[in-house]
PDB file of N, CA and C in Angstrom:
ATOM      1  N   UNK A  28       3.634  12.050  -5.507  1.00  0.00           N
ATOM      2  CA  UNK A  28       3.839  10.685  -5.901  1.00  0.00           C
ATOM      3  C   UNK A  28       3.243   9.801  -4.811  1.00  0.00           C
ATOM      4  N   UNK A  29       2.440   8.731  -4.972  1.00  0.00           N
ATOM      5  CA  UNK A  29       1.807   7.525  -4.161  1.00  0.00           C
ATOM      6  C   UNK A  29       2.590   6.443  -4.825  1.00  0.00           C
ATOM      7  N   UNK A  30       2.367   5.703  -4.021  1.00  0.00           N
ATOM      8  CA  UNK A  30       2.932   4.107  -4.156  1.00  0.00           C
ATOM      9  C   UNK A  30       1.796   2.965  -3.836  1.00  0.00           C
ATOM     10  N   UNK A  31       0.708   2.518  -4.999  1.00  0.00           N
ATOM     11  CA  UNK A  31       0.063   1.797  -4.754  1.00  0.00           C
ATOM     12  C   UNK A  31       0.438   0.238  -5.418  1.00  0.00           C
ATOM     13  N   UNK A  32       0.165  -1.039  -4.531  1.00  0.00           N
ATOM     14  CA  UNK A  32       0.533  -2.054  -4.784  1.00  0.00           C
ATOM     15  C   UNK A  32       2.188  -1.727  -5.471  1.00  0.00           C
ATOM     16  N   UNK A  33       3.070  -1.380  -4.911  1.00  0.00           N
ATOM     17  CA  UNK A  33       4.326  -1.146  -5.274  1.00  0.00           C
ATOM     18  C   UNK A  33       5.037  -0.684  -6.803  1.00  0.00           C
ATOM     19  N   UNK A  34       3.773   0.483  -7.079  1.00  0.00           N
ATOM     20  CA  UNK A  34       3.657   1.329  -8.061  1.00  0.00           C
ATOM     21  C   UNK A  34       3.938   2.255  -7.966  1.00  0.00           C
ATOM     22  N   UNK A  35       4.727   3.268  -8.251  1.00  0.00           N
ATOM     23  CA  UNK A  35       4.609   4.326  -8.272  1.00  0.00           C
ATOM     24  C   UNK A  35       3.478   5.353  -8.962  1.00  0.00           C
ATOM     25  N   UNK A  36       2.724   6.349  -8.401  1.00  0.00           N
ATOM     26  CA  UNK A  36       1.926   7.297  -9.517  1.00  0.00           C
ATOM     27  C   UNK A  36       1.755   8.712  -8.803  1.00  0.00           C
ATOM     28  N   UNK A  37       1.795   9.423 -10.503  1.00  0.00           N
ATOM     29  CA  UNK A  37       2.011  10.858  -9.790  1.00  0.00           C
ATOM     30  C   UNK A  37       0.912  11.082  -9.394  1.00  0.00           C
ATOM     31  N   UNK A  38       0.128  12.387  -8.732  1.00  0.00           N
ATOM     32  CA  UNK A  38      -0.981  12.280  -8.019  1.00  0.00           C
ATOM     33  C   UNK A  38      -1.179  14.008  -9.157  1.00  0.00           C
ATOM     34  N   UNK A  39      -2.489  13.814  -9.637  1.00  0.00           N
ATOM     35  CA  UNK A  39      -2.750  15.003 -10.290  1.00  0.00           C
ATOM     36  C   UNK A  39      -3.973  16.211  -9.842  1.00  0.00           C
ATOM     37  N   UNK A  40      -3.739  17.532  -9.876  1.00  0.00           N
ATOM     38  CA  UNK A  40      -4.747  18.473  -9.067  1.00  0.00           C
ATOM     39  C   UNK A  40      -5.742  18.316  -9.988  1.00  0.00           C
ATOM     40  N   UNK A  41      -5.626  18.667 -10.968  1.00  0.00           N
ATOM     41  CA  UNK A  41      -6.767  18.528 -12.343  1.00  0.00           C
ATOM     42  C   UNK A  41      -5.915  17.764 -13.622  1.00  0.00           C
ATOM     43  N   UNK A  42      -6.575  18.209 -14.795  1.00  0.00           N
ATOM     44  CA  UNK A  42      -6.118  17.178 -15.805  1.00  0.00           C
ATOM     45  C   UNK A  42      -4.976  17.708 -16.489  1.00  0.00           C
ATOM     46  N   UNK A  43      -4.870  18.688 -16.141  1.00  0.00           N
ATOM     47  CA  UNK A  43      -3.317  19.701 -16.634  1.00  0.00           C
ATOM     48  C   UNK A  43      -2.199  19.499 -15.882  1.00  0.00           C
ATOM     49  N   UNK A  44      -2.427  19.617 -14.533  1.00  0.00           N
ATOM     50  CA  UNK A  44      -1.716  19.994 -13.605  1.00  0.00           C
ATOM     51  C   UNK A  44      -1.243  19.157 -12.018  1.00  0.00           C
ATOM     52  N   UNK A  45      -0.205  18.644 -12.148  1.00  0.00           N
ATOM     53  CA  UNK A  45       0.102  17.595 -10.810  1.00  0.00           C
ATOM     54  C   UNK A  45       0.155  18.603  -9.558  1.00  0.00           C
ATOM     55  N   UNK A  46      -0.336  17.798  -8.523  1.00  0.00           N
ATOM     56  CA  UNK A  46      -0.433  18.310  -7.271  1.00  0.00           C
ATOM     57  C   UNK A  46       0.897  18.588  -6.617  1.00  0.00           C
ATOM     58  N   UNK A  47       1.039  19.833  -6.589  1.00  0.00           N
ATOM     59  CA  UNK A  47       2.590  20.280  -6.013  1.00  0.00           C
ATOM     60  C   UNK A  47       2.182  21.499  -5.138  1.00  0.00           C
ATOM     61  N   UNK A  48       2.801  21.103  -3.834  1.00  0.00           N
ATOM     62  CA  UNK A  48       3.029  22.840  -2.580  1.00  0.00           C
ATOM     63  C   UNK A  48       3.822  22.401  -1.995  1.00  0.00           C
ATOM     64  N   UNK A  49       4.742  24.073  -1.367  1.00  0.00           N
ATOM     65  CA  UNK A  49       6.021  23.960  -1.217  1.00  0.00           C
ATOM     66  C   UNK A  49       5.225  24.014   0.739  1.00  0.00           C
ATOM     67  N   UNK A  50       4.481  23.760   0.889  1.00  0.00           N
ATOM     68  CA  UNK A  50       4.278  23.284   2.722  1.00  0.00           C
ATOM     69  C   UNK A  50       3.768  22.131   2.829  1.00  0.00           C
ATOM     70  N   UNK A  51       4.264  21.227   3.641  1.00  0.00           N
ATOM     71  CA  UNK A  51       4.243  20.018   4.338  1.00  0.00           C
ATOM     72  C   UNK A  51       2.699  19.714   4.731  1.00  0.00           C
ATOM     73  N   UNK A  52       2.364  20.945   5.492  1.00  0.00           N
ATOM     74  CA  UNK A  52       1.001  20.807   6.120  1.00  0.00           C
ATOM     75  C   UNK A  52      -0.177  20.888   5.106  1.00  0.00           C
ATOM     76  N   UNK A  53       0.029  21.817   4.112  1.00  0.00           N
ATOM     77  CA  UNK A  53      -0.828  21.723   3.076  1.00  0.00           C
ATOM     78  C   UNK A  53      -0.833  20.208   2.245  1.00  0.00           C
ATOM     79  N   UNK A  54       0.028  19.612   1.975  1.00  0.00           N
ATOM     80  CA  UNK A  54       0.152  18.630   1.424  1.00  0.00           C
ATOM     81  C   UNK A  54      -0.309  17.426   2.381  1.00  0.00           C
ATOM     82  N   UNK A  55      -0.259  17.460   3.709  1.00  0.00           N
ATOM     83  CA  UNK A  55      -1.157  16.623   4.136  1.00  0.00           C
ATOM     84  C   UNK A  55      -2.673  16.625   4.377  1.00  0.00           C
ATOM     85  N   UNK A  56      -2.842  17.452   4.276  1.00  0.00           N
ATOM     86  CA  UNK A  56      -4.586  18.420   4.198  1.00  0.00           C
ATOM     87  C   UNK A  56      -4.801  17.741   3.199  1.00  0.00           C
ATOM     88  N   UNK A  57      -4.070  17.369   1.880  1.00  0.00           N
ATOM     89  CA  UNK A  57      -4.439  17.129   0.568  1.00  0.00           C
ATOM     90  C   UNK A  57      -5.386  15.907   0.841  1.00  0.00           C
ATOM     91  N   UNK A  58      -4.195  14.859   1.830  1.00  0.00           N
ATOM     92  CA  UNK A  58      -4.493  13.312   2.508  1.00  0.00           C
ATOM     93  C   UNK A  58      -5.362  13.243   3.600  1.00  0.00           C
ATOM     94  N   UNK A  59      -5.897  14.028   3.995  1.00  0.00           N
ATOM     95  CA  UNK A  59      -6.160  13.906   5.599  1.00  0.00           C
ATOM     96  C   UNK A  59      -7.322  12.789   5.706  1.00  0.00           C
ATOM     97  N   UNK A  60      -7.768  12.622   4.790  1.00  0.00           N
ATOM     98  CA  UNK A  60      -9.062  11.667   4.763  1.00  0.00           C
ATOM     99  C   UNK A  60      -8.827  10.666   4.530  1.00  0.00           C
ATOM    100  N   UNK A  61      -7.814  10.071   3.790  1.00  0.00           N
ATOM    101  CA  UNK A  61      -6.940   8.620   3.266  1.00  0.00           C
ATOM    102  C   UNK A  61      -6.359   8.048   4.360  1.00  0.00           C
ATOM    103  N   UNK A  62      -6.555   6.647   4.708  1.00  0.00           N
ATOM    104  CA  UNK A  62      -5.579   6.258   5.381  1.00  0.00           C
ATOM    105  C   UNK A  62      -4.385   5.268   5.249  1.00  0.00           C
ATOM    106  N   UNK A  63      -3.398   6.098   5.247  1.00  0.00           N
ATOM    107  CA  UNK A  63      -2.186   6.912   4.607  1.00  0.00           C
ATOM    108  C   UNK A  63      -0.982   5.964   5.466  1.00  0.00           C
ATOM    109  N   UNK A  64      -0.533   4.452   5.437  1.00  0.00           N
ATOM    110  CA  UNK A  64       0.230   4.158   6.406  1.00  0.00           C
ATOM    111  C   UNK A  64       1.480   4.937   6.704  1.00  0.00           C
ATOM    112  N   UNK A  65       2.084   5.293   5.681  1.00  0.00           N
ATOM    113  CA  UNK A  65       3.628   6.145   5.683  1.00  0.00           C
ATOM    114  C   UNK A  65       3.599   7.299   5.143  1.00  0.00           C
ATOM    115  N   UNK A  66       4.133   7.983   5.212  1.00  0.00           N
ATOM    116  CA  UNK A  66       4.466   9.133   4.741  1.00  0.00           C
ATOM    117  C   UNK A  66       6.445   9.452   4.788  1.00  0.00           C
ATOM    118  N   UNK A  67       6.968  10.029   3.390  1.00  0.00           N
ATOM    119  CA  UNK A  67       7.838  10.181   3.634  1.00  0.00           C
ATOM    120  C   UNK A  67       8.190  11.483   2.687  1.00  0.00           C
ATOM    121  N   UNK A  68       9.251  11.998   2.862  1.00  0.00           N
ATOM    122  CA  UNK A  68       9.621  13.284   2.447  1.00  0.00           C
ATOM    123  C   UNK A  68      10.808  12.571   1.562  1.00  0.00           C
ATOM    124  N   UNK A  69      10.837  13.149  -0.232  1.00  0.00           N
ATOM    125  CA  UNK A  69      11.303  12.788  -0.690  1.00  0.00           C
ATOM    126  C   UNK A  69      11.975  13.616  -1.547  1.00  0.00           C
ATOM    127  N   UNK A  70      13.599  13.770  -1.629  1.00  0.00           N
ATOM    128  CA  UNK A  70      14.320  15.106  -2.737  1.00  0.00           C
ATOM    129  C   UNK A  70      15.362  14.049  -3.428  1.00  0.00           C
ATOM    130  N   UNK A  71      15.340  14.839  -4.302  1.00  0.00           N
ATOM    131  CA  UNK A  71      16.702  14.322  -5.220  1.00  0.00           C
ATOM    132  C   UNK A  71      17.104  16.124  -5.787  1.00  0.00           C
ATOM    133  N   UNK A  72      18.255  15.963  -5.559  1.00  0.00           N
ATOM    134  CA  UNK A  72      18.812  17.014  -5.972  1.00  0.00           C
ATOM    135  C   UNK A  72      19.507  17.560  -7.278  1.00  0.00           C
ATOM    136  N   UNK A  73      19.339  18.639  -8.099  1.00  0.00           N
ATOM    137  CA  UNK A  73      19.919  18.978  -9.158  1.00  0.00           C
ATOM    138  C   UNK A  73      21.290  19.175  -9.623  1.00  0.00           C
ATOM    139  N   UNK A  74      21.878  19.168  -7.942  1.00  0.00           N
ATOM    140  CA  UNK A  74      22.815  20.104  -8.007  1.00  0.00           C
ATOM    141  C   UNK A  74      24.191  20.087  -8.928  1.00  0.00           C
ATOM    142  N   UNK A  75      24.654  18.286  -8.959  1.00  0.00           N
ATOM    143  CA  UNK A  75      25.663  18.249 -10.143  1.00  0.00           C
ATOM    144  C   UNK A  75      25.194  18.732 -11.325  1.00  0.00           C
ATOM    145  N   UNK A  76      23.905  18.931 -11.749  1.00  0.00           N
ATOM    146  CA  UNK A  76      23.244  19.339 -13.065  1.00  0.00           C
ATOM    147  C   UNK A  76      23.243  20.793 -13.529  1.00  0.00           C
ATOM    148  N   UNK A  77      23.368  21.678 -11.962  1.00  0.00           N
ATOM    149  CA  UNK A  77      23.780  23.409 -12.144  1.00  0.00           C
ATOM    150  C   UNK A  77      24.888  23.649 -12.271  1.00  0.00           C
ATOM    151  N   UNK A  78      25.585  22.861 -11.484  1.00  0.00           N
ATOM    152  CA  UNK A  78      27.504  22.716 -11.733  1.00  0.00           C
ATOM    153  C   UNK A  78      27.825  22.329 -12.712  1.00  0.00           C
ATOM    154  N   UNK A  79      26.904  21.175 -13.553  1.00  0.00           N
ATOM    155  CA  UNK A  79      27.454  21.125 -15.421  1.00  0.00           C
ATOM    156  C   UNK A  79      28.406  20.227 -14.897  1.00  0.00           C
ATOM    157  N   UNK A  80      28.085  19.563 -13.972  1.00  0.00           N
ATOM    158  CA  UNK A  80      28.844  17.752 -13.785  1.00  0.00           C
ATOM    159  C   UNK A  80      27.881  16.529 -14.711  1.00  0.00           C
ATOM    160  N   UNK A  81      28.792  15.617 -15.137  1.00  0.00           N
ATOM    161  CA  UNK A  81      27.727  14.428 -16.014  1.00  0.00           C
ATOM    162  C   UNK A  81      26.785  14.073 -14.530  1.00  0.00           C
ATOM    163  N   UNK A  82      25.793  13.452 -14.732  1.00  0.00           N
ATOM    164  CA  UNK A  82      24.775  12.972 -14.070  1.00  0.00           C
ATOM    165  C   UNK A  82      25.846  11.636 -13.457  1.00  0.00           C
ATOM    166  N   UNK A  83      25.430  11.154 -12.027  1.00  0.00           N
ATOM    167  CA  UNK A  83      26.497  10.326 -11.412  1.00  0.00           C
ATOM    168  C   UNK A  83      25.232   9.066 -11.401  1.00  0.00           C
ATOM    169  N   UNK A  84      25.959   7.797 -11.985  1.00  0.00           N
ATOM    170  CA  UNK A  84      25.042   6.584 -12.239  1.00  0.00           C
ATOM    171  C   UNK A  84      24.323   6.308 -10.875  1.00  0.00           C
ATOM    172  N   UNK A  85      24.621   6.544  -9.851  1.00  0.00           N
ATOM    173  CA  UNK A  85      23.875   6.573  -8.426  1.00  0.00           C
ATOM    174  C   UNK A  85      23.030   7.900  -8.289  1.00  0.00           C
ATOM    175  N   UNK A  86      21.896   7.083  -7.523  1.00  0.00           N
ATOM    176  CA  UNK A  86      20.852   8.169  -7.641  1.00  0.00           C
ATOM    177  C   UNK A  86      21.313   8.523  -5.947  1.00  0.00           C
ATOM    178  N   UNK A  87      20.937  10.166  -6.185  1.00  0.00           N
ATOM    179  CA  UNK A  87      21.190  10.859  -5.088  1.00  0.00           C
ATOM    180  C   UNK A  87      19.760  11.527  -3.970  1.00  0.00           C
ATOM    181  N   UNK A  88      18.912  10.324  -4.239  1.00  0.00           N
ATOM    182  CA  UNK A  88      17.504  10.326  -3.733  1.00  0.00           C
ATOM    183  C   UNK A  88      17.892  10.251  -2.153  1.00  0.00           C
ATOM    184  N   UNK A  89      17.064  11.414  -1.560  1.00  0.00           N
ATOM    185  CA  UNK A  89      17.038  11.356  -0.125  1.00  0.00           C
ATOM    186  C   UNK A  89      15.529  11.467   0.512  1.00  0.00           C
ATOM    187  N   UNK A  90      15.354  10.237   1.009  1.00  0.00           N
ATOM    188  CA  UNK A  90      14.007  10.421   1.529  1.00  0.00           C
ATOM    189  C   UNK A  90      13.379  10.252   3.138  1.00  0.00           C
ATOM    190  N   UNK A  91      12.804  11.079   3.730  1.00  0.00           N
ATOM    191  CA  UNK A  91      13.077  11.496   5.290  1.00  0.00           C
ATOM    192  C   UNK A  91      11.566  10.759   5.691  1.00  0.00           C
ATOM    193  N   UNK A  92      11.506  10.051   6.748  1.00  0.00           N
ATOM    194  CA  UNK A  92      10.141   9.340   7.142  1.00  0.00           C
ATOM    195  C   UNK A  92       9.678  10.331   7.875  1.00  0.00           C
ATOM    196  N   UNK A  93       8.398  10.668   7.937  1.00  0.00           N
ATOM    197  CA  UNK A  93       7.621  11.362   8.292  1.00  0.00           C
ATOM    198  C   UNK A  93       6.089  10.868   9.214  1.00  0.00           C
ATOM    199  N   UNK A  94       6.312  11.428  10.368  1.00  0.00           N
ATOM    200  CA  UNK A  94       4.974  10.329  11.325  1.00  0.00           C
ATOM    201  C   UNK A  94       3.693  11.642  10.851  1.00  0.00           C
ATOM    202  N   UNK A  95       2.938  10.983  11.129  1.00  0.00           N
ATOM    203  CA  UNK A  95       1.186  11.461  10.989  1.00  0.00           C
ATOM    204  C   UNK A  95       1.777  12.517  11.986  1.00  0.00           C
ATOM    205  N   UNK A  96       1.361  13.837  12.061  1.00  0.00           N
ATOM    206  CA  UNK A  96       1.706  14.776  12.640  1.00  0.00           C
ATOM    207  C   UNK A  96       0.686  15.275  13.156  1.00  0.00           C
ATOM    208  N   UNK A  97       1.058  15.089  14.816  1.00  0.00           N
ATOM    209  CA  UNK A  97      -0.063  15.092  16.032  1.00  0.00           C
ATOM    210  C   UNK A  97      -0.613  16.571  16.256  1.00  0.00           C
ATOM    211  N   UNK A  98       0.080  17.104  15.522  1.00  0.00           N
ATOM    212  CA  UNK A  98      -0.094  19.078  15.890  1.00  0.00           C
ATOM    213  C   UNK A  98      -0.939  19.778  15.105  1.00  0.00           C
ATOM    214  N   UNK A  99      -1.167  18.886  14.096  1.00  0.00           N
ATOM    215  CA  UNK A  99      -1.840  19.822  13.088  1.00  0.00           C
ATOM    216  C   UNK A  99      -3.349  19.669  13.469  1.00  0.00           C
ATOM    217  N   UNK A 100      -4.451  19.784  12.874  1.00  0.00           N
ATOM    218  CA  UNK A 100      -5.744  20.057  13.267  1.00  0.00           C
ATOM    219  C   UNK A 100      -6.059  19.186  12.224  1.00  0.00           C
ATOM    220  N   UNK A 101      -6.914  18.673  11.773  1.00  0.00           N
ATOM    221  CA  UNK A 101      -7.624  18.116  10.437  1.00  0.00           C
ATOM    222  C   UNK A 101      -8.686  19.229  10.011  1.00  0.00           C
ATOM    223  N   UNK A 102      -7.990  19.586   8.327  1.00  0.00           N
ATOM    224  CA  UNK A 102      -9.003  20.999   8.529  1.00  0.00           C
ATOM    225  C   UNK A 102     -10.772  20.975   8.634  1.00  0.00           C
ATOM    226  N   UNK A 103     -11.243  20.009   8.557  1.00  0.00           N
ATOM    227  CA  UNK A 103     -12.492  19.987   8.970  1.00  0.00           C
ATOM    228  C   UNK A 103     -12.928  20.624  10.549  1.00  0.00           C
ATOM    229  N   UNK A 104     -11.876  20.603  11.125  1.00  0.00           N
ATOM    230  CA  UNK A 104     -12.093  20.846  12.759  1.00  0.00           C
ATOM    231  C   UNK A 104     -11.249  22.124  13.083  1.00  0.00           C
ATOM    232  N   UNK A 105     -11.330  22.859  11.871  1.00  0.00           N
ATOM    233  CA  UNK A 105     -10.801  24.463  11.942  1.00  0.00           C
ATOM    234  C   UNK A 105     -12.102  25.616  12.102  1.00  0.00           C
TER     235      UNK A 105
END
């Protein structure tokens, strides 16, 4: 998901298929060329929904800020 002009949009790999990986670093590889002011890590959880609780009118969105991460390499320079 991006947020342009205070939009939300999903971000798609091809025309089937939205861009989803379960590593952090891969998913910034995706960006590495964009410049990208924020980054944040974003879950909402299922879990009243496996327990077979009604859905609770508050959203249980947790989202973690995330800095440009100085460790990684830009894979061009691998």
């Amino acid at each position: 998901m991006v947020i342009i002009n205070g939009a939300e949009h999903i971000v798609w790999k091809n025309e089937k298929t939205t861009l989803l990986t379960r590593n952090l670093t891969e998913m910034r590889e995706h960006f590495e060329h964009f410049d990208i002011p924020e980054i944040v890590l974003r879950h909402e959880s299922a879990y009243d929904e496996m327990i077979g609780s009604e859905p609770k009118k508050n959203s249980n969105r947790l989202e973690v800020p995330l800095g440009k991460n100085p460790y990684a390499l830009p894979k061009h320079l691998h």
